[in-house]
Coordinates of C-alpha atoms and ligand atoms in Angstrom, one line a residue:
M1 CA 59.3 -101.7 -65.5
A2 CA 61.5 -99.7 -67.9
R3 CA 63.4 -98.4 -64.9
E4 CA 63.9 -101.9 -63.5
S5 CA 65.3 -103.1 -66.7
A6 CA 67.6 -100.1 -66.9
R7 CA 68.9 -100.9 -63.5
D8 CA 69.4 -104.6 -64.4
D9 CA 71.2 -103.5 -67.5
L10 CA 73.4 -101.2 -65.4
Q11 CA 74.1 -104.0 -62.9
R12 CA 75.0 -106.4 -65.7
E13 CA 77.4 -103.9 -67.3
I14 CA 79.1 -103.1 -64.1
A15 CA 79.5 -106.8 -63.1
R16 CA 81.5 -107.4 -66.2
R17 CA 84.0 -104.5 -65.6
R18 CA 87.5 -105.4 -64.5
T19 CA 89.5 -102.3 -63.7
F20 CA 93.1 -103.0 -62.7
A21 CA 96.7 -102.0 -62.9
I22 CA 99.9 -104.0 -63.3
I23 CA 102.6 -103.3 -60.8
S24 CA 106.1 -104.3 -61.4
H25 CA 109.8 -103.3 -61.4
P26 CA 111.0 -102.1 -64.8
D27 CA 112.0 -105.0 -67.0
A28 CA 109.8 -107.6 -65.3
G29 CA 107.8 -107.8 -68.5
K30 CA 104.8 -105.4 -68.0
T31 CA 104.9 -104.3 -71.7
T32 CA 105.1 -107.8 -72.9
L33 CA 102.2 -109.0 -70.7
T34 CA 100.1 -105.9 -71.7
E35 CA 100.7 -106.8 -75.4
K36 CA 99.6 -110.4 -74.7
L37 CA 96.4 -109.0 -73.0
L38 CA 95.7 -107.0 -76.2
L39 CA 96.5 -110.0 -78.3
Y40 CA 94.2 -112.4 -76.4
G41 CA 91.5 -109.7 -76.3
G42 CA 91.7 -109.4 -80.0
A43 CA 92.7 -105.7 -79.9
I44 CA 95.9 -106.5 -81.9
H45 CA 96.6 -109.5 -84.0
L46 CA 100.3 -110.1 -83.6
A47 CA 102.3 -109.2 -80.6
G48 CA 105.8 -108.2 -81.5
S49 CA 108.9 -107.0 -79.9
V50 CA 108.5 -103.5 -78.8
K51 CA 111.2 -101.4 -80.4
A52 CA 113.0 -98.3 -79.0
R53 CA 112.7 -99.6 -75.5
R54 CA 115.2 -97.1 -74.3
A55 CA 113.1 -94.2 -75.3
R56 CA 110.2 -95.7 -73.4
R57 CA 112.2 -95.9 -70.2
H58 CA 111.7 -92.2 -69.8
A59 CA 108.2 -91.9 -71.1
T60 CA 105.6 -90.4 -68.7
S61 CA 103.2 -92.9 -70.1
D62 CA 104.4 -96.3 -71.3
W63 CA 101.4 -96.5 -73.6
L64 CA 101.9 -93.3 -75.4
A65 CA 105.4 -94.4 -76.3
M66 CA 104.0 -97.9 -77.1
E67 CA 101.4 -96.3 -79.3
Q68 CA 104.1 -94.4 -81.2
E69 CA 106.3 -97.4 -81.6
R70 CA 103.6 -99.9 -82.5
G71 CA 101.1 -97.8 -84.2
I72 CA 98.4 -99.3 -82.0
S73 CA 95.7 -97.0 -80.7
I74 CA 95.5 -96.7 -77.0
T75 CA 94.8 -93.9 -74.7
A76 CA 97.2 -92.2 -72.4
S77 CA 95.7 -93.4 -69.2
V78 CA 93.5 -96.4 -69.7
L79 CA 93.4 -99.2 -72.2
H80 CA 89.9 -100.7 -72.6
F81 CA 88.8 -103.7 -74.6
D82 CA 86.5 -106.7 -74.3
Y83 CA 87.7 -110.1 -73.6
Q84 CA 85.5 -113.2 -73.0
G85 CA 82.6 -111.1 -72.0
F86 CA 84.5 -108.9 -69.7
R87 CA 85.2 -105.2 -70.2
I88 CA 88.8 -104.7 -69.3
N89 CA 90.0 -101.4 -68.1
L90 CA 93.8 -101.6 -67.7
L91 CA 95.2 -98.5 -66.1
D92 CA 98.5 -97.2 -67.2
T93 CA 101.3 -97.3 -64.6
P94 CA 104.5 -95.7 -66.0
G95 CA 107.5 -97.9 -65.6
H96 CA 110.0 -95.3 -64.7
S97 CA 110.2 -94.9 -60.9
D98 CA 110.4 -91.2 -61.2
F99 CA 106.8 -91.2 -62.3
S100 CA 105.8 -93.5 -59.5
E101 CA 103.4 -90.9 -58.1
D102 CA 101.3 -91.3 -61.3
T103 CA 101.3 -95.0 -60.6
Y104 CA 100.3 -94.6 -57.0
R105 CA 97.3 -92.5 -58.1
A106 CA 96.3 -95.0 -60.8
L107 CA 96.1 -97.5 -58.0
T108 CA 93.4 -95.5 -56.3
A109 CA 91.3 -95.9 -59.4
A110 CA 91.9 -99.7 -59.7
D111 CA 89.8 -102.4 -58.1
S112 CA 92.7 -104.9 -58.2
A113 CA 96.3 -105.3 -59.3
I114 CA 98.5 -107.8 -61.0
M115 CA 101.9 -108.0 -59.4
L116 CA 104.4 -109.1 -62.0
L117 CA 107.7 -110.6 -60.8
D118 CA 110.8 -111.7 -62.7
N119 CA 111.4 -115.4 -61.7
R120 CA 115.1 -114.7 -61.1
K121 CA 114.7 -111.5 -59.2
G122 CA 111.5 -111.9 -57.1
V123 CA 110.5 -108.8 -55.2
E124 CA 112.5 -105.7 -56.4
A125 CA 112.5 -102.1 -55.1
Q126 CA 109.8 -100.8 -57.2
T127 CA 107.5 -103.8 -56.7
E128 CA 107.8 -103.3 -52.9
K129 CA 106.9 -99.6 -53.1
L130 CA 103.9 -100.2 -55.3
F131 CA 102.8 -103.2 -53.3
S132 CA 102.7 -101.1 -50.1
V133 CA 100.3 -98.7 -51.9
C134 CA 98.0 -101.6 -52.9
K135 CA 98.2 -103.0 -49.4
R136 CA 97.0 -99.8 -47.8
R137 CA 94.1 -99.8 -50.1
R138 CA 93.4 -103.5 -49.5
L139 CA 93.4 -104.1 -53.2
P140 CA 93.2 -107.7 -54.2
I141 CA 96.6 -108.7 -55.7
F142 CA 97.2 -111.4 -58.3
T143 CA 100.8 -112.5 -58.7
F144 CA 102.3 -113.6 -62.0
V145 CA 105.8 -114.9 -61.9
N146 CA 107.1 -114.2 -65.3
K147 CA 110.0 -115.4 -67.5
C148 CA 109.6 -119.1 -66.5
D149 CA 110.7 -120.1 -69.9
R150 CA 114.2 -119.6 -68.4
V151 CA 115.3 -121.4 -65.3
G152 CA 114.9 -119.1 -62.3
A153 CA 114.8 -119.2 -58.5
D154 CA 113.2 -122.2 -56.9
P155 CA 109.4 -121.5 -57.0
L156 CA 108.8 -122.3 -53.4
Q157 CA 111.8 -120.2 -52.3
L158 CA 110.4 -117.4 -54.4
I159 CA 107.0 -117.6 -52.8
D160 CA 108.6 -117.7 -49.4
D161 CA 110.5 -114.6 -50.2
V162 CA 107.4 -112.8 -51.4
Q163 CA 105.6 -113.7 -48.2
K164 CA 108.4 -112.6 -46.0
E165 CA 109.3 -109.4 -47.8
L166 CA 105.8 -108.2 -48.5
G167 CA 103.9 -109.7 -45.6
I168 CA 101.2 -111.3 -47.7
R169 CA 100.1 -114.9 -47.6
C170 CA 100.6 -116.5 -51.0
F171 CA 99.1 -119.7 -52.4
V172 CA 100.1 -121.5 -55.5
A173 CA 97.5 -121.3 -58.3
T174 CA 99.5 -122.7 -61.1
W175 CA 102.8 -124.6 -60.9
P176 CA 105.5 -124.8 -63.6
V177 CA 105.9 -128.2 -65.3
R178 CA 109.4 -128.7 -66.8
R179 CA 111.1 -131.2 -68.9
R180 CA 114.9 -131.2 -68.6
G181 CA 114.7 -127.6 -67.2
E182 CA 112.5 -126.4 -70.1
M183 CA 109.0 -125.3 -69.3
V184 CA 106.3 -127.3 -71.2
G185 CA 103.2 -126.3 -69.3
V186 CA 101.6 -125.5 -66.0
Y187 CA 99.7 -127.5 -63.5
D188 CA 96.4 -125.7 -62.9
R189 CA 95.7 -126.4 -59.2
L190 CA 92.0 -125.3 -59.3
A191 CA 91.2 -127.6 -62.2
S192 CA 93.7 -130.3 -61.1
Q193 CA 94.9 -130.5 -64.7
V194 CA 98.0 -129.8 -66.6
R195 CA 98.0 -127.4 -69.5
L196 CA 100.7 -128.3 -72.0
Y197 CA 101.9 -125.8 -74.6
E198 CA 103.6 -126.2 -77.9
K199 CA 106.4 -123.8 -78.5
G200 CA 105.4 -121.9 -81.6
T201 CA 107.8 -120.8 -84.4
D202 CA 106.8 -117.1 -84.3
H203 CA 108.5 -116.2 -81.0
G204 CA 105.3 -115.8 -79.0
Q205 CA 103.6 -113.5 -81.5
S206 CA 100.4 -115.5 -81.6
R207 CA 98.5 -117.4 -79.0
P208 CA 99.6 -121.0 -78.6
D209 CA 97.1 -123.9 -78.3
A210 CA 97.0 -125.5 -75.0
R211 CA 96.2 -129.2 -74.4
L212 CA 94.6 -130.3 -71.2
V213 CA 95.8 -133.5 -69.6
E214 CA 95.3 -135.2 -66.2
L215 CA 98.4 -135.3 -64.0
D216 CA 98.4 -139.1 -64.2
D217 CA 97.8 -139.2 -68.0
P218 CA 100.3 -141.7 -69.6
E219 CA 100.9 -139.1 -72.3
L220 CA 102.3 -136.7 -69.7
V221 CA 104.4 -139.5 -68.2
E222 CA 105.8 -140.2 -71.6
L223 CA 106.5 -136.6 -72.3
L224 CA 108.3 -135.8 -69.1
G225 CA 109.9 -139.2 -68.5
E226 CA 109.2 -141.2 -65.4
D227 CA 111.6 -139.5 -63.1
E228 CA 110.6 -136.0 -64.0
H229 CA 106.9 -136.9 -63.8
A230 CA 107.4 -138.4 -60.4
R231 CA 109.2 -135.2 -59.3
V232 CA 106.4 -132.9 -60.5
S233 CA 103.8 -135.1 -58.9
E234 CA 105.6 -135.1 -55.7
E235 CA 105.9 -131.3 -55.7
I236 CA 102.2 -131.0 -56.3
E237 CA 101.4 -133.4 -53.6
L238 CA 103.5 -131.5 -51.3
L239 CA 101.7 -128.3 -52.1
E240 CA 98.4 -129.9 -51.2
I241 CA 99.7 -131.3 -47.9
A242 CA 102.0 -128.6 -46.7
G243 CA 101.4 -125.5 -48.8
E244 CA 99.1 -122.6 -48.2
Q245 CA 95.6 -123.5 -49.4
P246 CA 93.6 -121.4 -51.9
D247 CA 91.6 -118.8 -50.0
W248 CA 89.7 -116.5 -52.4
E249 CA 88.1 -114.6 -49.6
A250 CA 91.5 -113.6 -48.3
V251 CA 92.4 -112.5 -51.8
A252 CA 89.3 -110.3 -52.0
S253 CA 90.4 -108.5 -48.8
G254 CA 94.0 -108.1 -49.9
E255 CA 95.3 -110.6 -47.3
A256 CA 96.4 -113.3 -49.7
S257 CA 97.6 -113.5 -53.2
P258 CA 97.3 -116.4 -55.7
V259 CA 100.6 -117.1 -57.5
Y260 CA 100.7 -118.1 -61.2
F261 CA 103.8 -119.1 -63.0
G262 CA 104.3 -118.5 -66.7
S263 CA 106.0 -116.6 -69.5
A264 CA 104.6 -113.6 -71.1
L265 CA 107.1 -113.9 -73.9
T266 CA 106.2 -117.5 -75.0
N267 CA 102.6 -117.2 -73.7
F268 CA 103.0 -120.3 -71.5
G269 CA 100.6 -120.0 -68.6
V270 CA 99.2 -116.7 -69.7
D271 CA 95.8 -118.0 -70.8
V272 CA 95.0 -119.8 -67.5
F273 CA 96.2 -116.8 -65.6
L274 CA 93.9 -114.4 -67.5
E275 CA 90.9 -116.7 -67.2
R276 CA 91.3 -117.1 -63.4
F277 CA 92.2 -113.5 -62.9
L278 CA 89.1 -112.2 -64.7
D279 CA 87.0 -114.7 -62.9
Q280 CA 88.3 -113.9 -59.4
A281 CA 89.2 -110.2 -59.7
P282 CA 86.4 -108.1 -58.3
A283 CA 84.0 -106.0 -60.4
P284 CA 83.6 -102.5 -59.1
V285 CA 82.7 -102.7 -55.4
P286 CA 81.0 -100.1 -53.2
R287 CA 83.3 -97.2 -52.2
E288 CA 83.6 -95.2 -49.1
S289 CA 82.5 -91.6 -49.3
S290 CA 81.8 -88.6 -47.1
Q291 CA 78.1 -89.8 -47.2
G292 CA 78.8 -93.4 -46.4
V293 CA 79.3 -96.3 -48.7
V294 CA 78.2 -95.7 -52.3
D295 CA 77.0 -98.7 -54.3
P296 CA 78.3 -98.7 -57.9
V297 CA 74.8 -99.6 -59.2
A298 CA 73.3 -96.6 -57.4
E299 CA 72.3 -93.9 -59.8
P300 CA 73.1 -91.1 -60.4
F301 CA 76.6 -90.8 -61.7
S302 CA 79.6 -90.0 -59.5
G303 CA 83.3 -90.4 -59.7
F304 CA 86.6 -88.8 -58.8
V305 CA 89.6 -87.4 -60.7
F306 CA 92.7 -89.4 -60.3
K307 CA 94.9 -87.9 -63.0
V308 CA 95.1 -84.6 -64.8
Q309 CA 97.1 -84.5 -68.0
A310 CA 98.2 -81.6 -70.0
N311 CA 96.7 -81.9 -73.4
M312 CA 98.8 -82.9 -76.4
D313 CA 98.4 -79.5 -78.0
P314 CA 100.6 -77.0 -76.1
K315 CA 99.0 -74.0 -77.8
H316 CA 95.7 -74.6 -76.1
R317 CA 96.1 -74.8 -72.4
D318 CA 93.3 -77.3 -71.9
R319 CA 93.8 -80.5 -70.0
V320 CA 92.2 -83.8 -69.7
A321 CA 91.0 -84.9 -66.3
F322 CA 90.6 -88.7 -66.0
V323 CA 87.6 -89.6 -63.9
R324 CA 87.1 -93.0 -62.4
I325 CA 83.4 -93.6 -62.3
C326 CA 82.3 -94.9 -58.9
S327 CA 78.6 -95.1 -59.4
G328 CA 75.9 -95.0 -62.0
R329 CA 76.2 -94.2 -65.7
F330 CA 78.1 -91.4 -67.5
Q331 CA 75.8 -89.6 -69.9
A332 CA 77.2 -86.9 -72.0
G333 CA 75.4 -83.6 -71.9
E334 CA 74.4 -83.8 -68.2
E335 CA 75.4 -81.2 -65.7
A336 CA 77.5 -82.5 -62.8
T337 CA 78.9 -80.6 -59.8
I338 CA 82.5 -80.4 -58.6
S339 CA 82.2 -80.9 -54.8
R340 CA 85.3 -78.9 -53.9
T341 CA 84.2 -75.7 -55.6
G342 CA 80.4 -76.3 -56.0
K343 CA 80.8 -75.3 -59.7
S344 CA 78.8 -77.1 -62.3
L345 CA 80.5 -79.1 -65.1
R346 CA 79.0 -80.2 -68.3
L347 CA 79.9 -83.8 -69.1
A348 CA 81.1 -83.8 -72.7
Q349 CA 81.3 -86.8 -75.0
P350 CA 83.9 -89.2 -73.6
Q351 CA 84.8 -90.7 -77.0
E352 CA 86.5 -87.5 -78.0
F353 CA 89.3 -88.4 -75.6
M354 CA 89.2 -92.1 -75.4
A355 CA 90.6 -94.4 -78.0
R356 CA 91.4 -92.8 -81.3
D357 CA 90.1 -95.2 -83.9
R358 CA 88.1 -97.6 -81.7
S359 CA 84.9 -95.9 -81.0
F360 CA 83.7 -95.8 -77.4
S361 CA 80.1 -96.0 -78.3
E362 CA 78.6 -97.6 -75.3
E363 CA 78.0 -95.4 -72.3
A364 CA 80.6 -95.6 -69.6
V365 CA 79.5 -97.0 -66.2
A366 CA 81.0 -97.5 -62.8
G367 CA 84.4 -99.0 -63.1
D368 CA 85.2 -97.2 -66.3
V369 CA 87.4 -94.2 -66.8
V370 CA 86.4 -91.2 -68.8
G371 CA 88.6 -88.3 -69.9
L372 CA 87.0 -84.9 -69.5
H373 CA 88.3 -81.8 -71.3
D374 CA 89.0 -79.2 -68.7
R375 CA 90.2 -75.6 -68.6
G376 CA 91.4 -75.6 -65.1
S377 CA 88.4 -76.3 -63.0
L378 CA 89.3 -79.8 -62.0
R379 CA 92.2 -81.1 -60.0
V380 CA 93.4 -84.4 -58.8
G381 CA 91.2 -85.7 -56.0
D382 CA 88.1 -83.8 -57.0
T383 CA 84.7 -85.6 -56.8
V384 CA 82.3 -85.0 -59.6
A385 CA 78.7 -86.0 -59.1
L386 CA 75.2 -85.5 -60.5
E387 CA 72.5 -84.2 -58.2
N388 CA 74.8 -84.2 -55.2
E389 CA 76.9 -81.3 -54.3
E390 CA 78.2 -82.6 -51.0
L391 CA 79.6 -86.0 -52.0
N392 CA 83.3 -86.6 -51.6
Y393 CA 85.4 -89.6 -52.3
P394 CA 88.6 -89.8 -50.3
G395 CA 91.5 -91.4 -51.9
V396 CA 93.8 -89.7 -54.2
P397 CA 96.6 -89.0 -51.8
R398 CA 99.5 -86.8 -52.2
F399 CA 102.6 -88.8 -51.5
S400 CA 105.5 -87.2 -49.7
P401 CA 108.2 -85.9 -52.1
E402 CA 111.8 -87.0 -51.9
H403 CA 113.5 -84.2 -53.8
F404 CA 113.2 -80.5 -53.1
A405 CA 114.3 -77.4 -54.9
R406 CA 114.0 -73.6 -54.8
I407 CA 113.0 -71.9 -58.0
H408 CA 115.0 -69.0 -59.3
L409 CA 113.7 -66.6 -61.9
D410 CA 116.1 -64.3 -63.8
D411 CA 113.3 -62.1 -65.2
P412 CA 111.2 -60.8 -62.3
L413 CA 108.5 -59.7 -64.8
R414 CA 107.7 -63.3 -65.4
R415 CA 106.8 -63.9 -61.8
K416 CA 103.0 -64.0 -62.4
H417 CA 103.5 -66.5 -65.2
L418 CA 105.7 -68.6 -63.0
D419 CA 103.1 -68.6 -60.2
R420 CA 100.4 -69.6 -62.5
G421 CA 102.5 -72.3 -64.1
L422 CA 103.4 -73.7 -60.7
E423 CA 99.8 -73.6 -59.6
H424 CA 98.7 -75.5 -62.6
L425 CA 101.4 -78.1 -62.5
A426 CA 100.8 -78.7 -58.8
E427 CA 97.1 -79.3 -59.6
E428 CA 98.1 -81.8 -62.2
G429 CA 100.3 -83.4 -59.6
T430 CA 103.6 -83.0 -61.5
I431 CA 105.1 -81.4 -58.4
L432 CA 104.1 -80.6 -54.9
L433 CA 104.2 -76.9 -54.2
L434 CA 105.3 -76.1 -50.7
F435 CA 105.8 -72.8 -48.9
A436 CA 108.4 -72.0 -46.4
P437 CA 108.0 -69.0 -44.1
S438 CA 110.6 -66.2 -44.5
I439 CA 110.9 -62.6 -43.5
T440 CA 109.8 -61.5 -47.0
G441 CA 106.7 -63.7 -47.0
P442 CA 106.3 -67.4 -47.9
V443 CA 108.8 -68.6 -50.5
P444 CA 107.8 -71.5 -52.8
I445 CA 109.7 -74.7 -52.7
V446 CA 108.9 -77.5 -55.2
G447 CA 108.9 -81.1 -54.1
A448 CA 108.9 -84.1 -56.4
V449 CA 108.7 -87.9 -55.8
G450 CA 111.2 -88.5 -58.7
K451 CA 113.9 -86.2 -60.0
L452 CA 112.8 -86.5 -63.6
Q453 CA 109.6 -84.6 -62.5
F454 CA 111.8 -81.6 -62.2
D455 CA 113.0 -81.9 -65.8
V456 CA 109.3 -82.1 -66.8
L457 CA 108.6 -79.0 -64.7
L458 CA 111.3 -76.8 -66.2
D459 CA 110.5 -78.0 -69.7
R460 CA 106.8 -77.3 -69.3
L461 CA 107.3 -73.9 -67.6
D462 CA 109.4 -72.9 -70.5
R463 CA 107.2 -74.3 -73.3
E464 CA 103.8 -73.6 -71.9
Y465 CA 104.3 -70.5 -69.7
G466 CA 107.3 -68.8 -71.3
V467 CA 109.2 -68.9 -68.0
D468 CA 112.9 -69.5 -68.0
A469 CA 113.5 -70.8 -64.5
R470 CA 116.4 -72.5 -62.7
L471 CA 116.3 -74.9 -59.8
E472 CA 118.5 -74.9 -56.8
M473 CA 118.4 -78.3 -55.2
L474 CA 117.8 -78.2 -51.4
P475 CA 119.6 -80.7 -49.1
F476 CA 116.4 -82.5 -47.9
H477 CA 115.6 -86.1 -48.6
C478 CA 112.3 -86.8 -47.1
A479 CA 109.2 -85.0 -45.9
R480 CA 106.3 -85.8 -43.7
W481 CA 102.9 -84.2 -43.0
V482 CA 102.7 -83.6 -39.3
Q483 CA 99.9 -83.2 -36.9
G484 CA 100.0 -82.1 -33.3
P485 CA 100.4 -79.0 -31.1
E486 CA 101.8 -76.0 -33.1
A487 CA 104.5 -75.3 -30.6
A488 CA 105.7 -78.9 -30.8
I489 CA 105.8 -78.8 -34.6
E490 CA 107.8 -75.6 -34.5
K491 CA 110.2 -77.0 -32.0
T492 CA 110.8 -80.2 -33.9
A493 CA 111.2 -78.4 -37.2
S494 CA 113.7 -75.9 -35.8
A495 CA 116.5 -78.5 -35.3
Y496 CA 119.4 -78.5 -37.6
G497 CA 118.8 -80.1 -41.0
R498 CA 115.0 -79.7 -40.8
R499 CA 112.6 -77.1 -42.2
Q500 CA 108.9 -76.4 -41.6
V501 CA 106.8 -75.8 -44.7
E502 CA 103.1 -75.8 -45.7
D503 CA 101.5 -77.5 -48.6
T504 CA 99.0 -75.7 -50.9
D505 CA 96.2 -76.8 -48.6
G506 CA 97.9 -75.1 -45.7
L507 CA 98.8 -78.4 -44.0
P508 CA 102.1 -78.3 -42.1
M509 CA 105.0 -80.5 -43.1
I510 CA 108.6 -80.9 -42.0
L511 CA 111.4 -81.5 -44.4
F512 CA 114.3 -83.7 -43.1
D513 CA 117.8 -84.0 -44.5
S514 CA 117.8 -87.8 -44.0
E515 CA 115.5 -90.8 -43.1
W516 CA 117.5 -91.1 -39.9
A517 CA 116.7 -87.5 -38.9
L518 CA 113.0 -88.3 -39.4
Q519 CA 113.3 -91.4 -37.2
R520 CA 114.9 -89.4 -34.5
A521 CA 112.2 -86.8 -34.6
Q522 CA 109.6 -89.6 -34.3
Q523 CA 111.4 -91.0 -31.3
D524 CA 111.9 -87.6 -29.6
D525 CA 108.4 -86.3 -29.5
D526 CA 105.4 -88.5 -29.1
Q527 CA 102.9 -85.7 -29.3
L528 CA 103.4 -85.5 -33.1
R529 CA 102.0 -87.8 -35.7
Y530 CA 103.7 -88.2 -39.0
Y531 CA 102.2 -89.1 -42.3
D532 CA 103.7 -90.0 -45.6
E533 CA 100.5 -89.3 -47.5
Q534 CA 98.6 -86.1 -47.1
P535 CA 96.4 -86.8 -44.1
T536 CA 93.0 -86.5 -45.7
G537 CA 90.7 -89.4 -46.1
I538 CA 92.5 -92.7 -45.6
A539 CA 95.8 -91.7 -44.1
V540 CA 98.3 -94.1 -42.7
K541 CA 100.7 -93.3 -39.9
A542 CA 104.2 -93.6 -41.3
Ligands
LIG1 P1 108.8 -103.8 -68.7 O1 107.7 -103.2 -69.5 O2 108.3 -104.4 -67.4 O3 109.9 -102.9 -68.5 O4 109.4 -105.1 -69.4 P2 109.3 -105.5 -70.9 O5 108.0 -106.1 -71.3 O6 109.8 -104.4 -71.8 O7 110.4 -106.7 -70.9 C1 111.7 -106.5 -70.5 C2 112.6 -107.5 -71.1 O8 112.2 -108.8 -70.7 C3 112.5 -107.6 -72.6 O9 113.8 -108.0 -73.1 C4 111.5 -108.7 -72.9 O10 111.6 -109.3 -74.1 C5 111.9 -109.7 -71.7 N1 110.7 -110.5 -71.3 C6 109.5 -110.2 -71.1 N2 108.8 -111.3 -70.7 C7 109.6 -112.3 -70.8 C8 109.5 -113.7 -70.6 O11 108.4 -114.3 -70.3 N3 110.6 -114.5 -70.8 C9 111.8 -114.0 -71.1 N4 112.8 -114.8 -71.3 N5 112.0 -112.6 -71.4 C10 110.9 -111.9 -71.2 P3 114.8 -107.0 -73.9 O12 116.0 -107.8 -74.2 O13 114.9 -105.8 -73.0 O14 114.0 -106.6 -75.1 P4 113.7 -107.3 -76.5 O15 115.0 -107.3 -77.2 O16 113.3 -108.7 -76.1 O17 112.7 -106.6 -77.2

């Protein structure tokens, strides 16, 4: 009986989890929307303009910088709070494209994503990249078209562009209602009602009251004027007749996305978006593993590491490994096993690493993220499980780097320190460590998805490992993991402007001096298969 109620309790807790990330191009309004989430969830009381934005542009974690700027307490990798009965776990996705690999990894820990677009710009470069990662993982995506307090592109045109550029079906969930070009509310298609907002005097710092009216309410006709009212009614009628119809099943499988219009700055349309999002976004779902599908409600605890972050204190070389819980309940004090090494790992109190002044008193369950102190035994991609040494979750892929450099060391006596530093930083995922064969033995090459990662690398080698290293940039611009007969790999890699290397797991890769060279290689030899993610688990042919 007690066991049953514990299971019911676990099921209830998991059902209210919403673990997601926001994907967007810098400047679309991610920070502003995040602040509004915190505001609506009661985690902060007044949203305000975030200062020192420039500094944040280069931050590895937007939230760390936000924390410093705003004095609000949030953790480096996940922001969790309760809102209308839901436990929200919002995963950090650094805005700067040079840290996009961090963002890609965060998406492996998410159950859904919010795609934020600027109403004048629509799909931008970074949105497209991040979207493609979500699509591969079939994550449900909820679109919020932001900045509708200003006049932007025609909403239907914008939706059309999203469908064409991203290849996803979109249906309107809310529609902007304007009076003389100014947004006054949104039509909520599911409730067939209009939400009208009053513009506050505090520049969106607090939540505005919304008034619900029917579309044919005389008050609305009066507010908009007959002509504008007729136009809005016509637009909505057209949506019903000719537009894509709501299909929540297709949303759940990542094939369609509901589109909401609003303004994170003035809060217009944010409340209805959040309500619908929390309602429709999935709670943690069963995950694929080496032992078949694992149900989140199944005890015992299991999860995987999607991010390793150097601890804030450089004097101690311990790190925090962020674990997405996939099943069961996290209980401090228990002994779990790391599947890759078979080593045991004592699960320490998560609250030590979670929010600073908000106590994380309840236990963490599937869907949550816990930070584990680690002295080097965990790396990105590791599965951690109780009573199961063989379980493995696929899914924290290495993405192919776009920048490559050789490392030079002036003081050969620091070689060992350099090797150790490189090994640790590769485990954390700051860089990808590659080895190129040469007559003197394999020489290390470092690869990074964004160039700024190299700055982080040099800085950390210096501060944490006492290594003064220099980088010599190599003339390669893309890389692919490659599978096929060894002789064919060697032949393809021997052409001018290419180079064969191996990653730390011994998997062969080819570096190319241009995308074009890669395309040619793909056309020239059909025995080889190329991958832009390390081909373990779910790999997609590039
Ligand atoms: P990001 O995290 O995605 O990079 O975007 P962020 O929230 O920092 O917003 C980028 C800029 O867009 C900011 O202006 C912000 O105020 C503005 N913004 C965000 N949401 C809206 C919206 O709904 N409507 C309008 N009109 N603007 C919006 P800024 O000038 O860079 O900074 P600030 O001076 O406003 O602080």
